Amino acid sequence: MIIDLRSDTVTKPTKGMLEAMMSANVGDDVYKEDPTVNALEERIANMFGKKTALFFPTGSMANQAAIKLHTNPGEQVICDKYAHVYNYEGGGASFNSGVSCKLIDGHRGMFTANQVVESINPPDFYHSPLTSLVAVENTTNKGGGACWNFEEIKKIRTICDEHDLGYHLDGARLWNAMVAENETAKQYGEVFDTISVCLSKGLGCPIGSVLVGDEDIMKGAIRIRKIFGGGMRQVGYLAAAGLYALDNHIERLADDHKKAKEIGEVLITLPQVKIVEPIETNIVIFELHPDVSEIVFVQTLADNNIHIIGMGGGKLRMVTHLDYTDAMHEMLLSTLSSF
Ligand SMILES: *Cc1c(COP(=O)(O)O)cnc(C)c1O
């Protein structure tokens, strides 16, 4: 039994999902003639109460398209220093959109409305880049699956309105946040201009993200997706996995969250472990005592068929997911306890 907790992206389609994929009705999506993609886009747009949604191969491409839609070259995006759009999209913001990022020194990947205000360059001060977009991430990835306080999200909306800034949500794991915090997609749709959501993380699809937004901002999205090389043909086979996941894999995220908490409870009892960050969803980030070798710790787990990853800076990460079964969970907890 191999226990892979490196990421929630390692899942493979379930039997039910594969069956849904195999029986999908498809067409050429570049001509907008794939009924299954159209159905997925319409369903997600409706969930968020937005007019338009567009299917993307990856979350990175959906975020990058959003940045492109909201900005012009030379401008600046406000985001947290931990943001995926800044750290893990290959420098795409500068490559694709010619923008820089103003990094906020937030807490677990989250920041306050006041920090946003302090980060906005005065628009008439032409020496500094023009601020045009605020990007928020929920749950935060590098922040350990932390969930934003929705009140702060709303306060930032007010700041964006006052300063005429776009407001984008990187919601790769928004499903986890909504389940953990008992929130609705509509709530998020009301506040943000654009939202990207991943189907390939907690929801267990092999591929796929959707960018949803208001009609005016989204009208250029299909062209940008084409320019990025993301126009796809009979991709309804993959959209069918997304539709299946929306029906079957959202509520069960609570089980991933419960398992993550239980892992944290055991980890903190280990003499090697110094800190376990608060666990709100399916991500567990912990640090070892300085005299414990991270390499040896990770290798010892690997020797026991348990795979986790280092996040740099002495942080280690485990992520629970659909393919992490009850049996694996029992095995992991007992292996850890015997460390
Ligand atoms: C995974 C992830 C993405 C998108 O990743 P892809 O691998 O490009 O689909 C975007 N933002 C966050 C916070 C993520 O965790």
CSV table of C-alpha atoms in Angstrom, one decimal, residues 114-316:
chain,number,residue,atom,x,y,z
A,114,ASN,CA,-5.8,47.9,5.5
A,115,GLN,CA,-2.7,46.1,4.0
A,116,VAL,CA,-4.3,46.4,0.6
A,117,VAL,CA,-4.9,50.2,1.0
A,118,GLU,CA,-1.2,50.6,2.0
A,119,SER,CA,-0.1,48.7,-1.1
A,120,ILE,CA,-2.0,50.7,-3.7
A,121,ASN,CA,0.2,53.1,-5.6
A,122,PRO,CA,-1.3,56.6,-6.0
A,123,PRO,CA,-2.6,56.6,-9.6
A,124,ASP,CA,-1.3,60.1,-10.4
A,125,PHE,CA,2.2,59.3,-9.2
A,126,TYR,CA,3.5,58.1,-12.6
A,127,HIS,CA,6.9,57.0,-11.2
A,128,SER,CA,5.3,53.8,-9.8
A,129,PRO,CA,3.4,51.1,-11.5
A,130,LEU,CA,-0.3,51.6,-11.8
A,131,THR,CA,-2.1,49.3,-9.4
A,132,SER,CA,-5.0,47.5,-11.2
A,133,LEU,CA,-5.8,44.2,-9.6
A,134,VAL,CA,-6.1,42.5,-6.2
A,135,ALA,CA,-5.7,38.7,-6.2
A,136,VAL,CA,-6.8,36.6,-3.2
A,137,GLU,CA,-6.4,32.9,-2.7
A,138,ASN,CA,-8.8,30.7,-0.8
A,139,THR,CA,-8.0,28.3,0.7
A,140,THR,CA,-4.3,29.3,0.7
A,141,ASN,CA,-2.0,26.7,-0.6
A,142,LYS,CA,1.4,27.7,0.9
A,143,GLY,CA,-0.6,29.1,3.8
A,144,GLY,CA,-1.6,25.5,4.8
A,145,GLY,CA,-5.1,25.3,3.6
A,146,ALA,CA,-6.2,28.3,5.7
A,147,CYS,CA,-9.6,29.9,5.0
A,148,TRP,CA,-10.3,33.6,4.7
A,149,ASN,CA,-12.6,35.4,6.9
A,150,PHE,CA,-15.4,36.4,4.6
A,151,GLU,CA,-15.9,39.8,6.2
A,152,GLU,CA,-12.3,40.7,5.3
A,153,ILE,CA,-13.0,39.6,1.7
A,154,LYS,CA,-15.9,42.0,1.6
A,155,LYS,CA,-13.9,44.8,3.1
A,156,ILE,CA,-11.3,44.4,0.3
A,157,ARG,CA,-14.2,44.5,-2.3
A,158,THR,CA,-15.0,48.0,-0.9
A,159,ILE,CA,-11.4,49.1,-1.3
A,160,CYS,CA,-11.3,47.7,-4.9
A,161,ASP,CA,-14.5,49.7,-5.7
A,162,GLU,CA,-13.0,52.9,-4.2
A,163,HIS,CA,-9.8,52.6,-6.2
A,164,ASP,CA,-11.2,51.1,-9.3
A,165,LEU,CA,-9.3,47.8,-9.0
A,166,GLY,CA,-10.2,44.4,-10.4
A,167,TYR,CA,-10.8,41.7,-7.8
A,168,HIS,CA,-9.8,38.1,-8.6
A,169,LEU,CA,-10.1,35.0,-6.5
A,170,ASP,CA,-7.7,32.1,-7.0
A,171,GLY,CA,-10.2,29.5,-5.8
A,172,ALA,CA,-8.2,26.3,-6.7
A,173,ARG,CA,-9.4,24.9,-3.3
A,174,LEU,CA,-12.4,27.1,-2.8
A,175,TRP,CA,-14.6,23.9,-2.5
A,176,ASN,CA,-12.6,23.1,0.6
A,177,ALA,CA,-13.1,26.5,2.0
A,178,MET,CA,-16.9,26.5,1.3
A,179,VAL,CA,-17.3,23.1,3.0
A,180,ALA,CA,-15.2,24.0,6.0
A,181,GLU,CA,-16.8,27.4,6.5
A,182,ASN,CA,-20.3,26.5,5.4
A,183,GLU,CA,-20.3,29.1,2.7
A,184,THR,CA,-21.9,29.2,-0.8
A,185,ALA,CA,-20.6,29.8,-4.2
A,186,LYS,CA,-23.2,32.6,-4.7
A,187,GLN,CA,-21.6,34.5,-1.8
A,188,TYR,CA,-18.2,34.5,-3.6
A,189,GLY,CA,-19.8,35.3,-6.9
A,190,GLU,CA,-21.3,38.4,-5.5
A,191,VAL,CA,-18.0,39.8,-4.3
A,192,PHE,CA,-15.4,38.9,-6.9
A,193,ASP,CA,-15.1,40.0,-10.5
A,194,THR,CA,-13.5,36.7,-11.6
A,195,ILE,CA,-13.0,33.4,-9.8
A,196,SER,CA,-10.9,30.4,-10.9
A,197,VAL,CA,-11.8,27.0,-9.5
A,198,CYS,CA,-9.9,23.7,-9.9
A,199,LEU,CA,-11.7,20.4,-10.6
A,200,SER,CA,-8.4,18.5,-10.4
A,201,LYS,CA,-7.6,19.0,-6.7
A,202,GLY,CA,-10.0,17.9,-4.0
A,203,LEU,CA,-12.7,17.1,-6.5
A,204,GLY,CA,-10.6,14.3,-8.0
A,205,CYS,CA,-10.8,15.1,-11.7
A,206,PRO,CA,-7.8,14.2,-13.9
A,207,ILE,CA,-7.7,17.7,-15.3
A,208,GLY,CA,-9.7,20.9,-15.5
A,209,SER,CA,-10.3,24.4,-14.1
A,210,VAL,CA,-13.0,26.9,-14.7
A,211,LEU,CA,-12.8,30.7,-14.8
A,212,VAL,CA,-16.1,32.4,-14.0
A,213,GLY,CA,-16.9,36.1,-14.1
A,214,ASP,CA,-19.1,38.9,-15.2
A,215,GLU,CA,-19.9,39.2,-18.8
A,216,ASP,CA,-18.0,42.4,-19.5
A,217,ILE,CA,-14.7,41.2,-18.1
A,218,MET,CA,-15.1,37.7,-19.5
A,219,LYS,CA,-15.8,38.7,-23.1
A,220,GLY,CA,-12.0,38.6,-23.9
A,221,ALA,CA,-11.4,35.4,-22.0
A,222,ILE,CA,-11.9,33.0,-24.9
A,223,ARG,CA,-9.4,34.9,-27.1
A,224,ILE,CA,-6.8,34.9,-24.3
A,225,ARG,CA,-7.3,31.1,-23.7
A,226,LYS,CA,-6.7,30.6,-27.5
A,227,ILE,CA,-3.6,32.8,-27.4
A,228,PHE,CA,-2.3,30.7,-24.4
A,229,GLY,CA,-2.8,27.6,-26.4
A,230,GLY,CA,-5.7,26.4,-24.3
A,231,GLY,CA,-8.4,26.0,-27.0
A,232,MET,CA,-9.4,22.4,-26.8
A,233,ARG,CA,-11.5,20.2,-29.1
A,234,GLN,CA,-13.6,17.2,-27.8
A,235,VAL,CA,-12.9,18.0,-24.3
A,236,GLY,CA,-16.3,17.1,-23.0
A,237,TYR,CA,-14.8,13.8,-21.9
A,238,LEU,CA,-12.9,15.8,-19.3
A,239,ALA,CA,-15.8,18.2,-18.6
A,240,ALA,CA,-17.9,15.1,-17.8
A,241,ALA,CA,-15.5,14.3,-15.0
A,242,GLY,CA,-16.1,17.8,-13.7
A,243,LEU,CA,-19.9,17.5,-13.8
A,244,TYR,CA,-19.6,14.1,-12.0
A,245,ALA,CA,-17.4,15.6,-9.3
A,246,LEU,CA,-19.8,18.5,-8.7
A,247,ASP,CA,-22.5,15.9,-8.0
A,248,ASN,CA,-20.4,13.4,-6.0
A,249,HIS,CA,-17.2,14.8,-4.6
A,250,ILE,CA,-18.0,18.1,-2.8
A,251,GLU,CA,-19.6,17.1,0.5
A,252,ARG,CA,-17.1,14.3,1.0
A,253,LEU,CA,-14.3,17.0,1.4
A,254,ALA,CA,-15.3,17.1,5.0
A,255,ASP,CA,-13.9,13.6,5.4
A,256,ASP,CA,-10.5,14.8,4.0
A,257,HIS,CA,-10.6,17.7,6.5
A,258,LYS,CA,-11.4,15.3,9.4
A,259,LYS,CA,-8.5,13.0,8.5
A,260,ALA,CA,-6.1,16.0,8.2
A,261,LYS,CA,-7.0,17.1,11.7
A,262,GLU,CA,-6.4,13.6,13.0
A,263,ILE,CA,-3.0,13.5,11.4
A,264,GLY,CA,-2.1,16.8,13.0
A,265,GLU,CA,-3.2,15.5,16.4
A,266,VAL,CA,-0.7,12.6,16.1
A,267,LEU,CA,2.1,14.6,14.6
A,268,ILE,CA,2.1,17.1,17.4
A,269,THR,CA,2.8,14.3,19.9
A,270,LEU,CA,6.0,13.2,18.1
A,271,PRO,CA,9.2,14.3,19.7
A,272,GLN,CA,10.6,15.2,16.3
A,273,VAL,CA,7.9,17.7,15.5
A,274,LYS,CA,8.1,21.3,16.7
A,275,ILE,CA,5.1,22.9,15.2
A,276,VAL,CA,1.9,21.8,13.4
A,277,GLU,CA,0.1,24.8,11.8
A,278,PRO,CA,-3.6,25.1,12.5
A,279,ILE,CA,-5.5,22.6,10.3
A,280,GLU,CA,-8.6,24.1,8.7
A,281,THR,CA,-9.0,22.0,5.6
A,282,ASN,CA,-7.1,19.2,3.9
A,283,ILE,CA,-3.5,20.5,4.2
A,284,VAL,CA,-1.2,19.8,7.1
A,285,ILE,CA,2.0,21.8,7.4
A,286,PHE,CA,4.4,21.1,10.1
A,287,GLU,CA,8.0,21.8,11.1
A,288,LEU,CA,10.6,19.6,12.7
A,289,HIS,CA,12.9,20.5,15.6
A,290,PRO,CA,16.1,22.1,14.3
A,291,ASP,CA,18.2,19.1,15.4
A,292,VAL,CA,16.0,16.6,13.4
A,293,SER,CA,17.1,16.0,9.8
A,294,GLU,CA,14.3,16.7,7.4
A,295,ILE,CA,15.8,14.5,4.8
A,296,VAL,CA,16.0,11.5,7.2
A,297,PHE,CA,12.5,12.1,8.4
A,298,VAL,CA,11.0,12.2,4.9
A,299,GLN,CA,13.1,9.2,3.8
A,300,THR,CA,12.0,7.2,6.8
A,301,LEU,CA,8.4,7.9,5.9
A,302,ALA,CA,9.2,6.9,2.3
A,303,ASP,CA,10.7,3.7,3.4
A,304,ASN,CA,7.3,3.0,5.0
A,305,ASN,CA,5.6,3.8,1.7
A,306,ILE,CA,4.4,7.2,2.9
A,307,HIS,CA,5.2,10.1,0.6
A,308,ILE,CA,5.1,13.7,1.7
A,309,ILE,CA,6.8,16.9,0.4
A,310,GLY,CA,9.0,19.7,1.7
A,311,MET,CA,7.8,23.2,1.1
A,312,GLY,CA,11.2,24.8,1.8
A,313,GLY,CA,12.1,26.8,4.9
A,314,GLY,CA,11.8,23.7,7.1
A,315,LYS,CA,8.1,23.2,6.3
A,316,LEU,CA,6.8,19.8,5.5
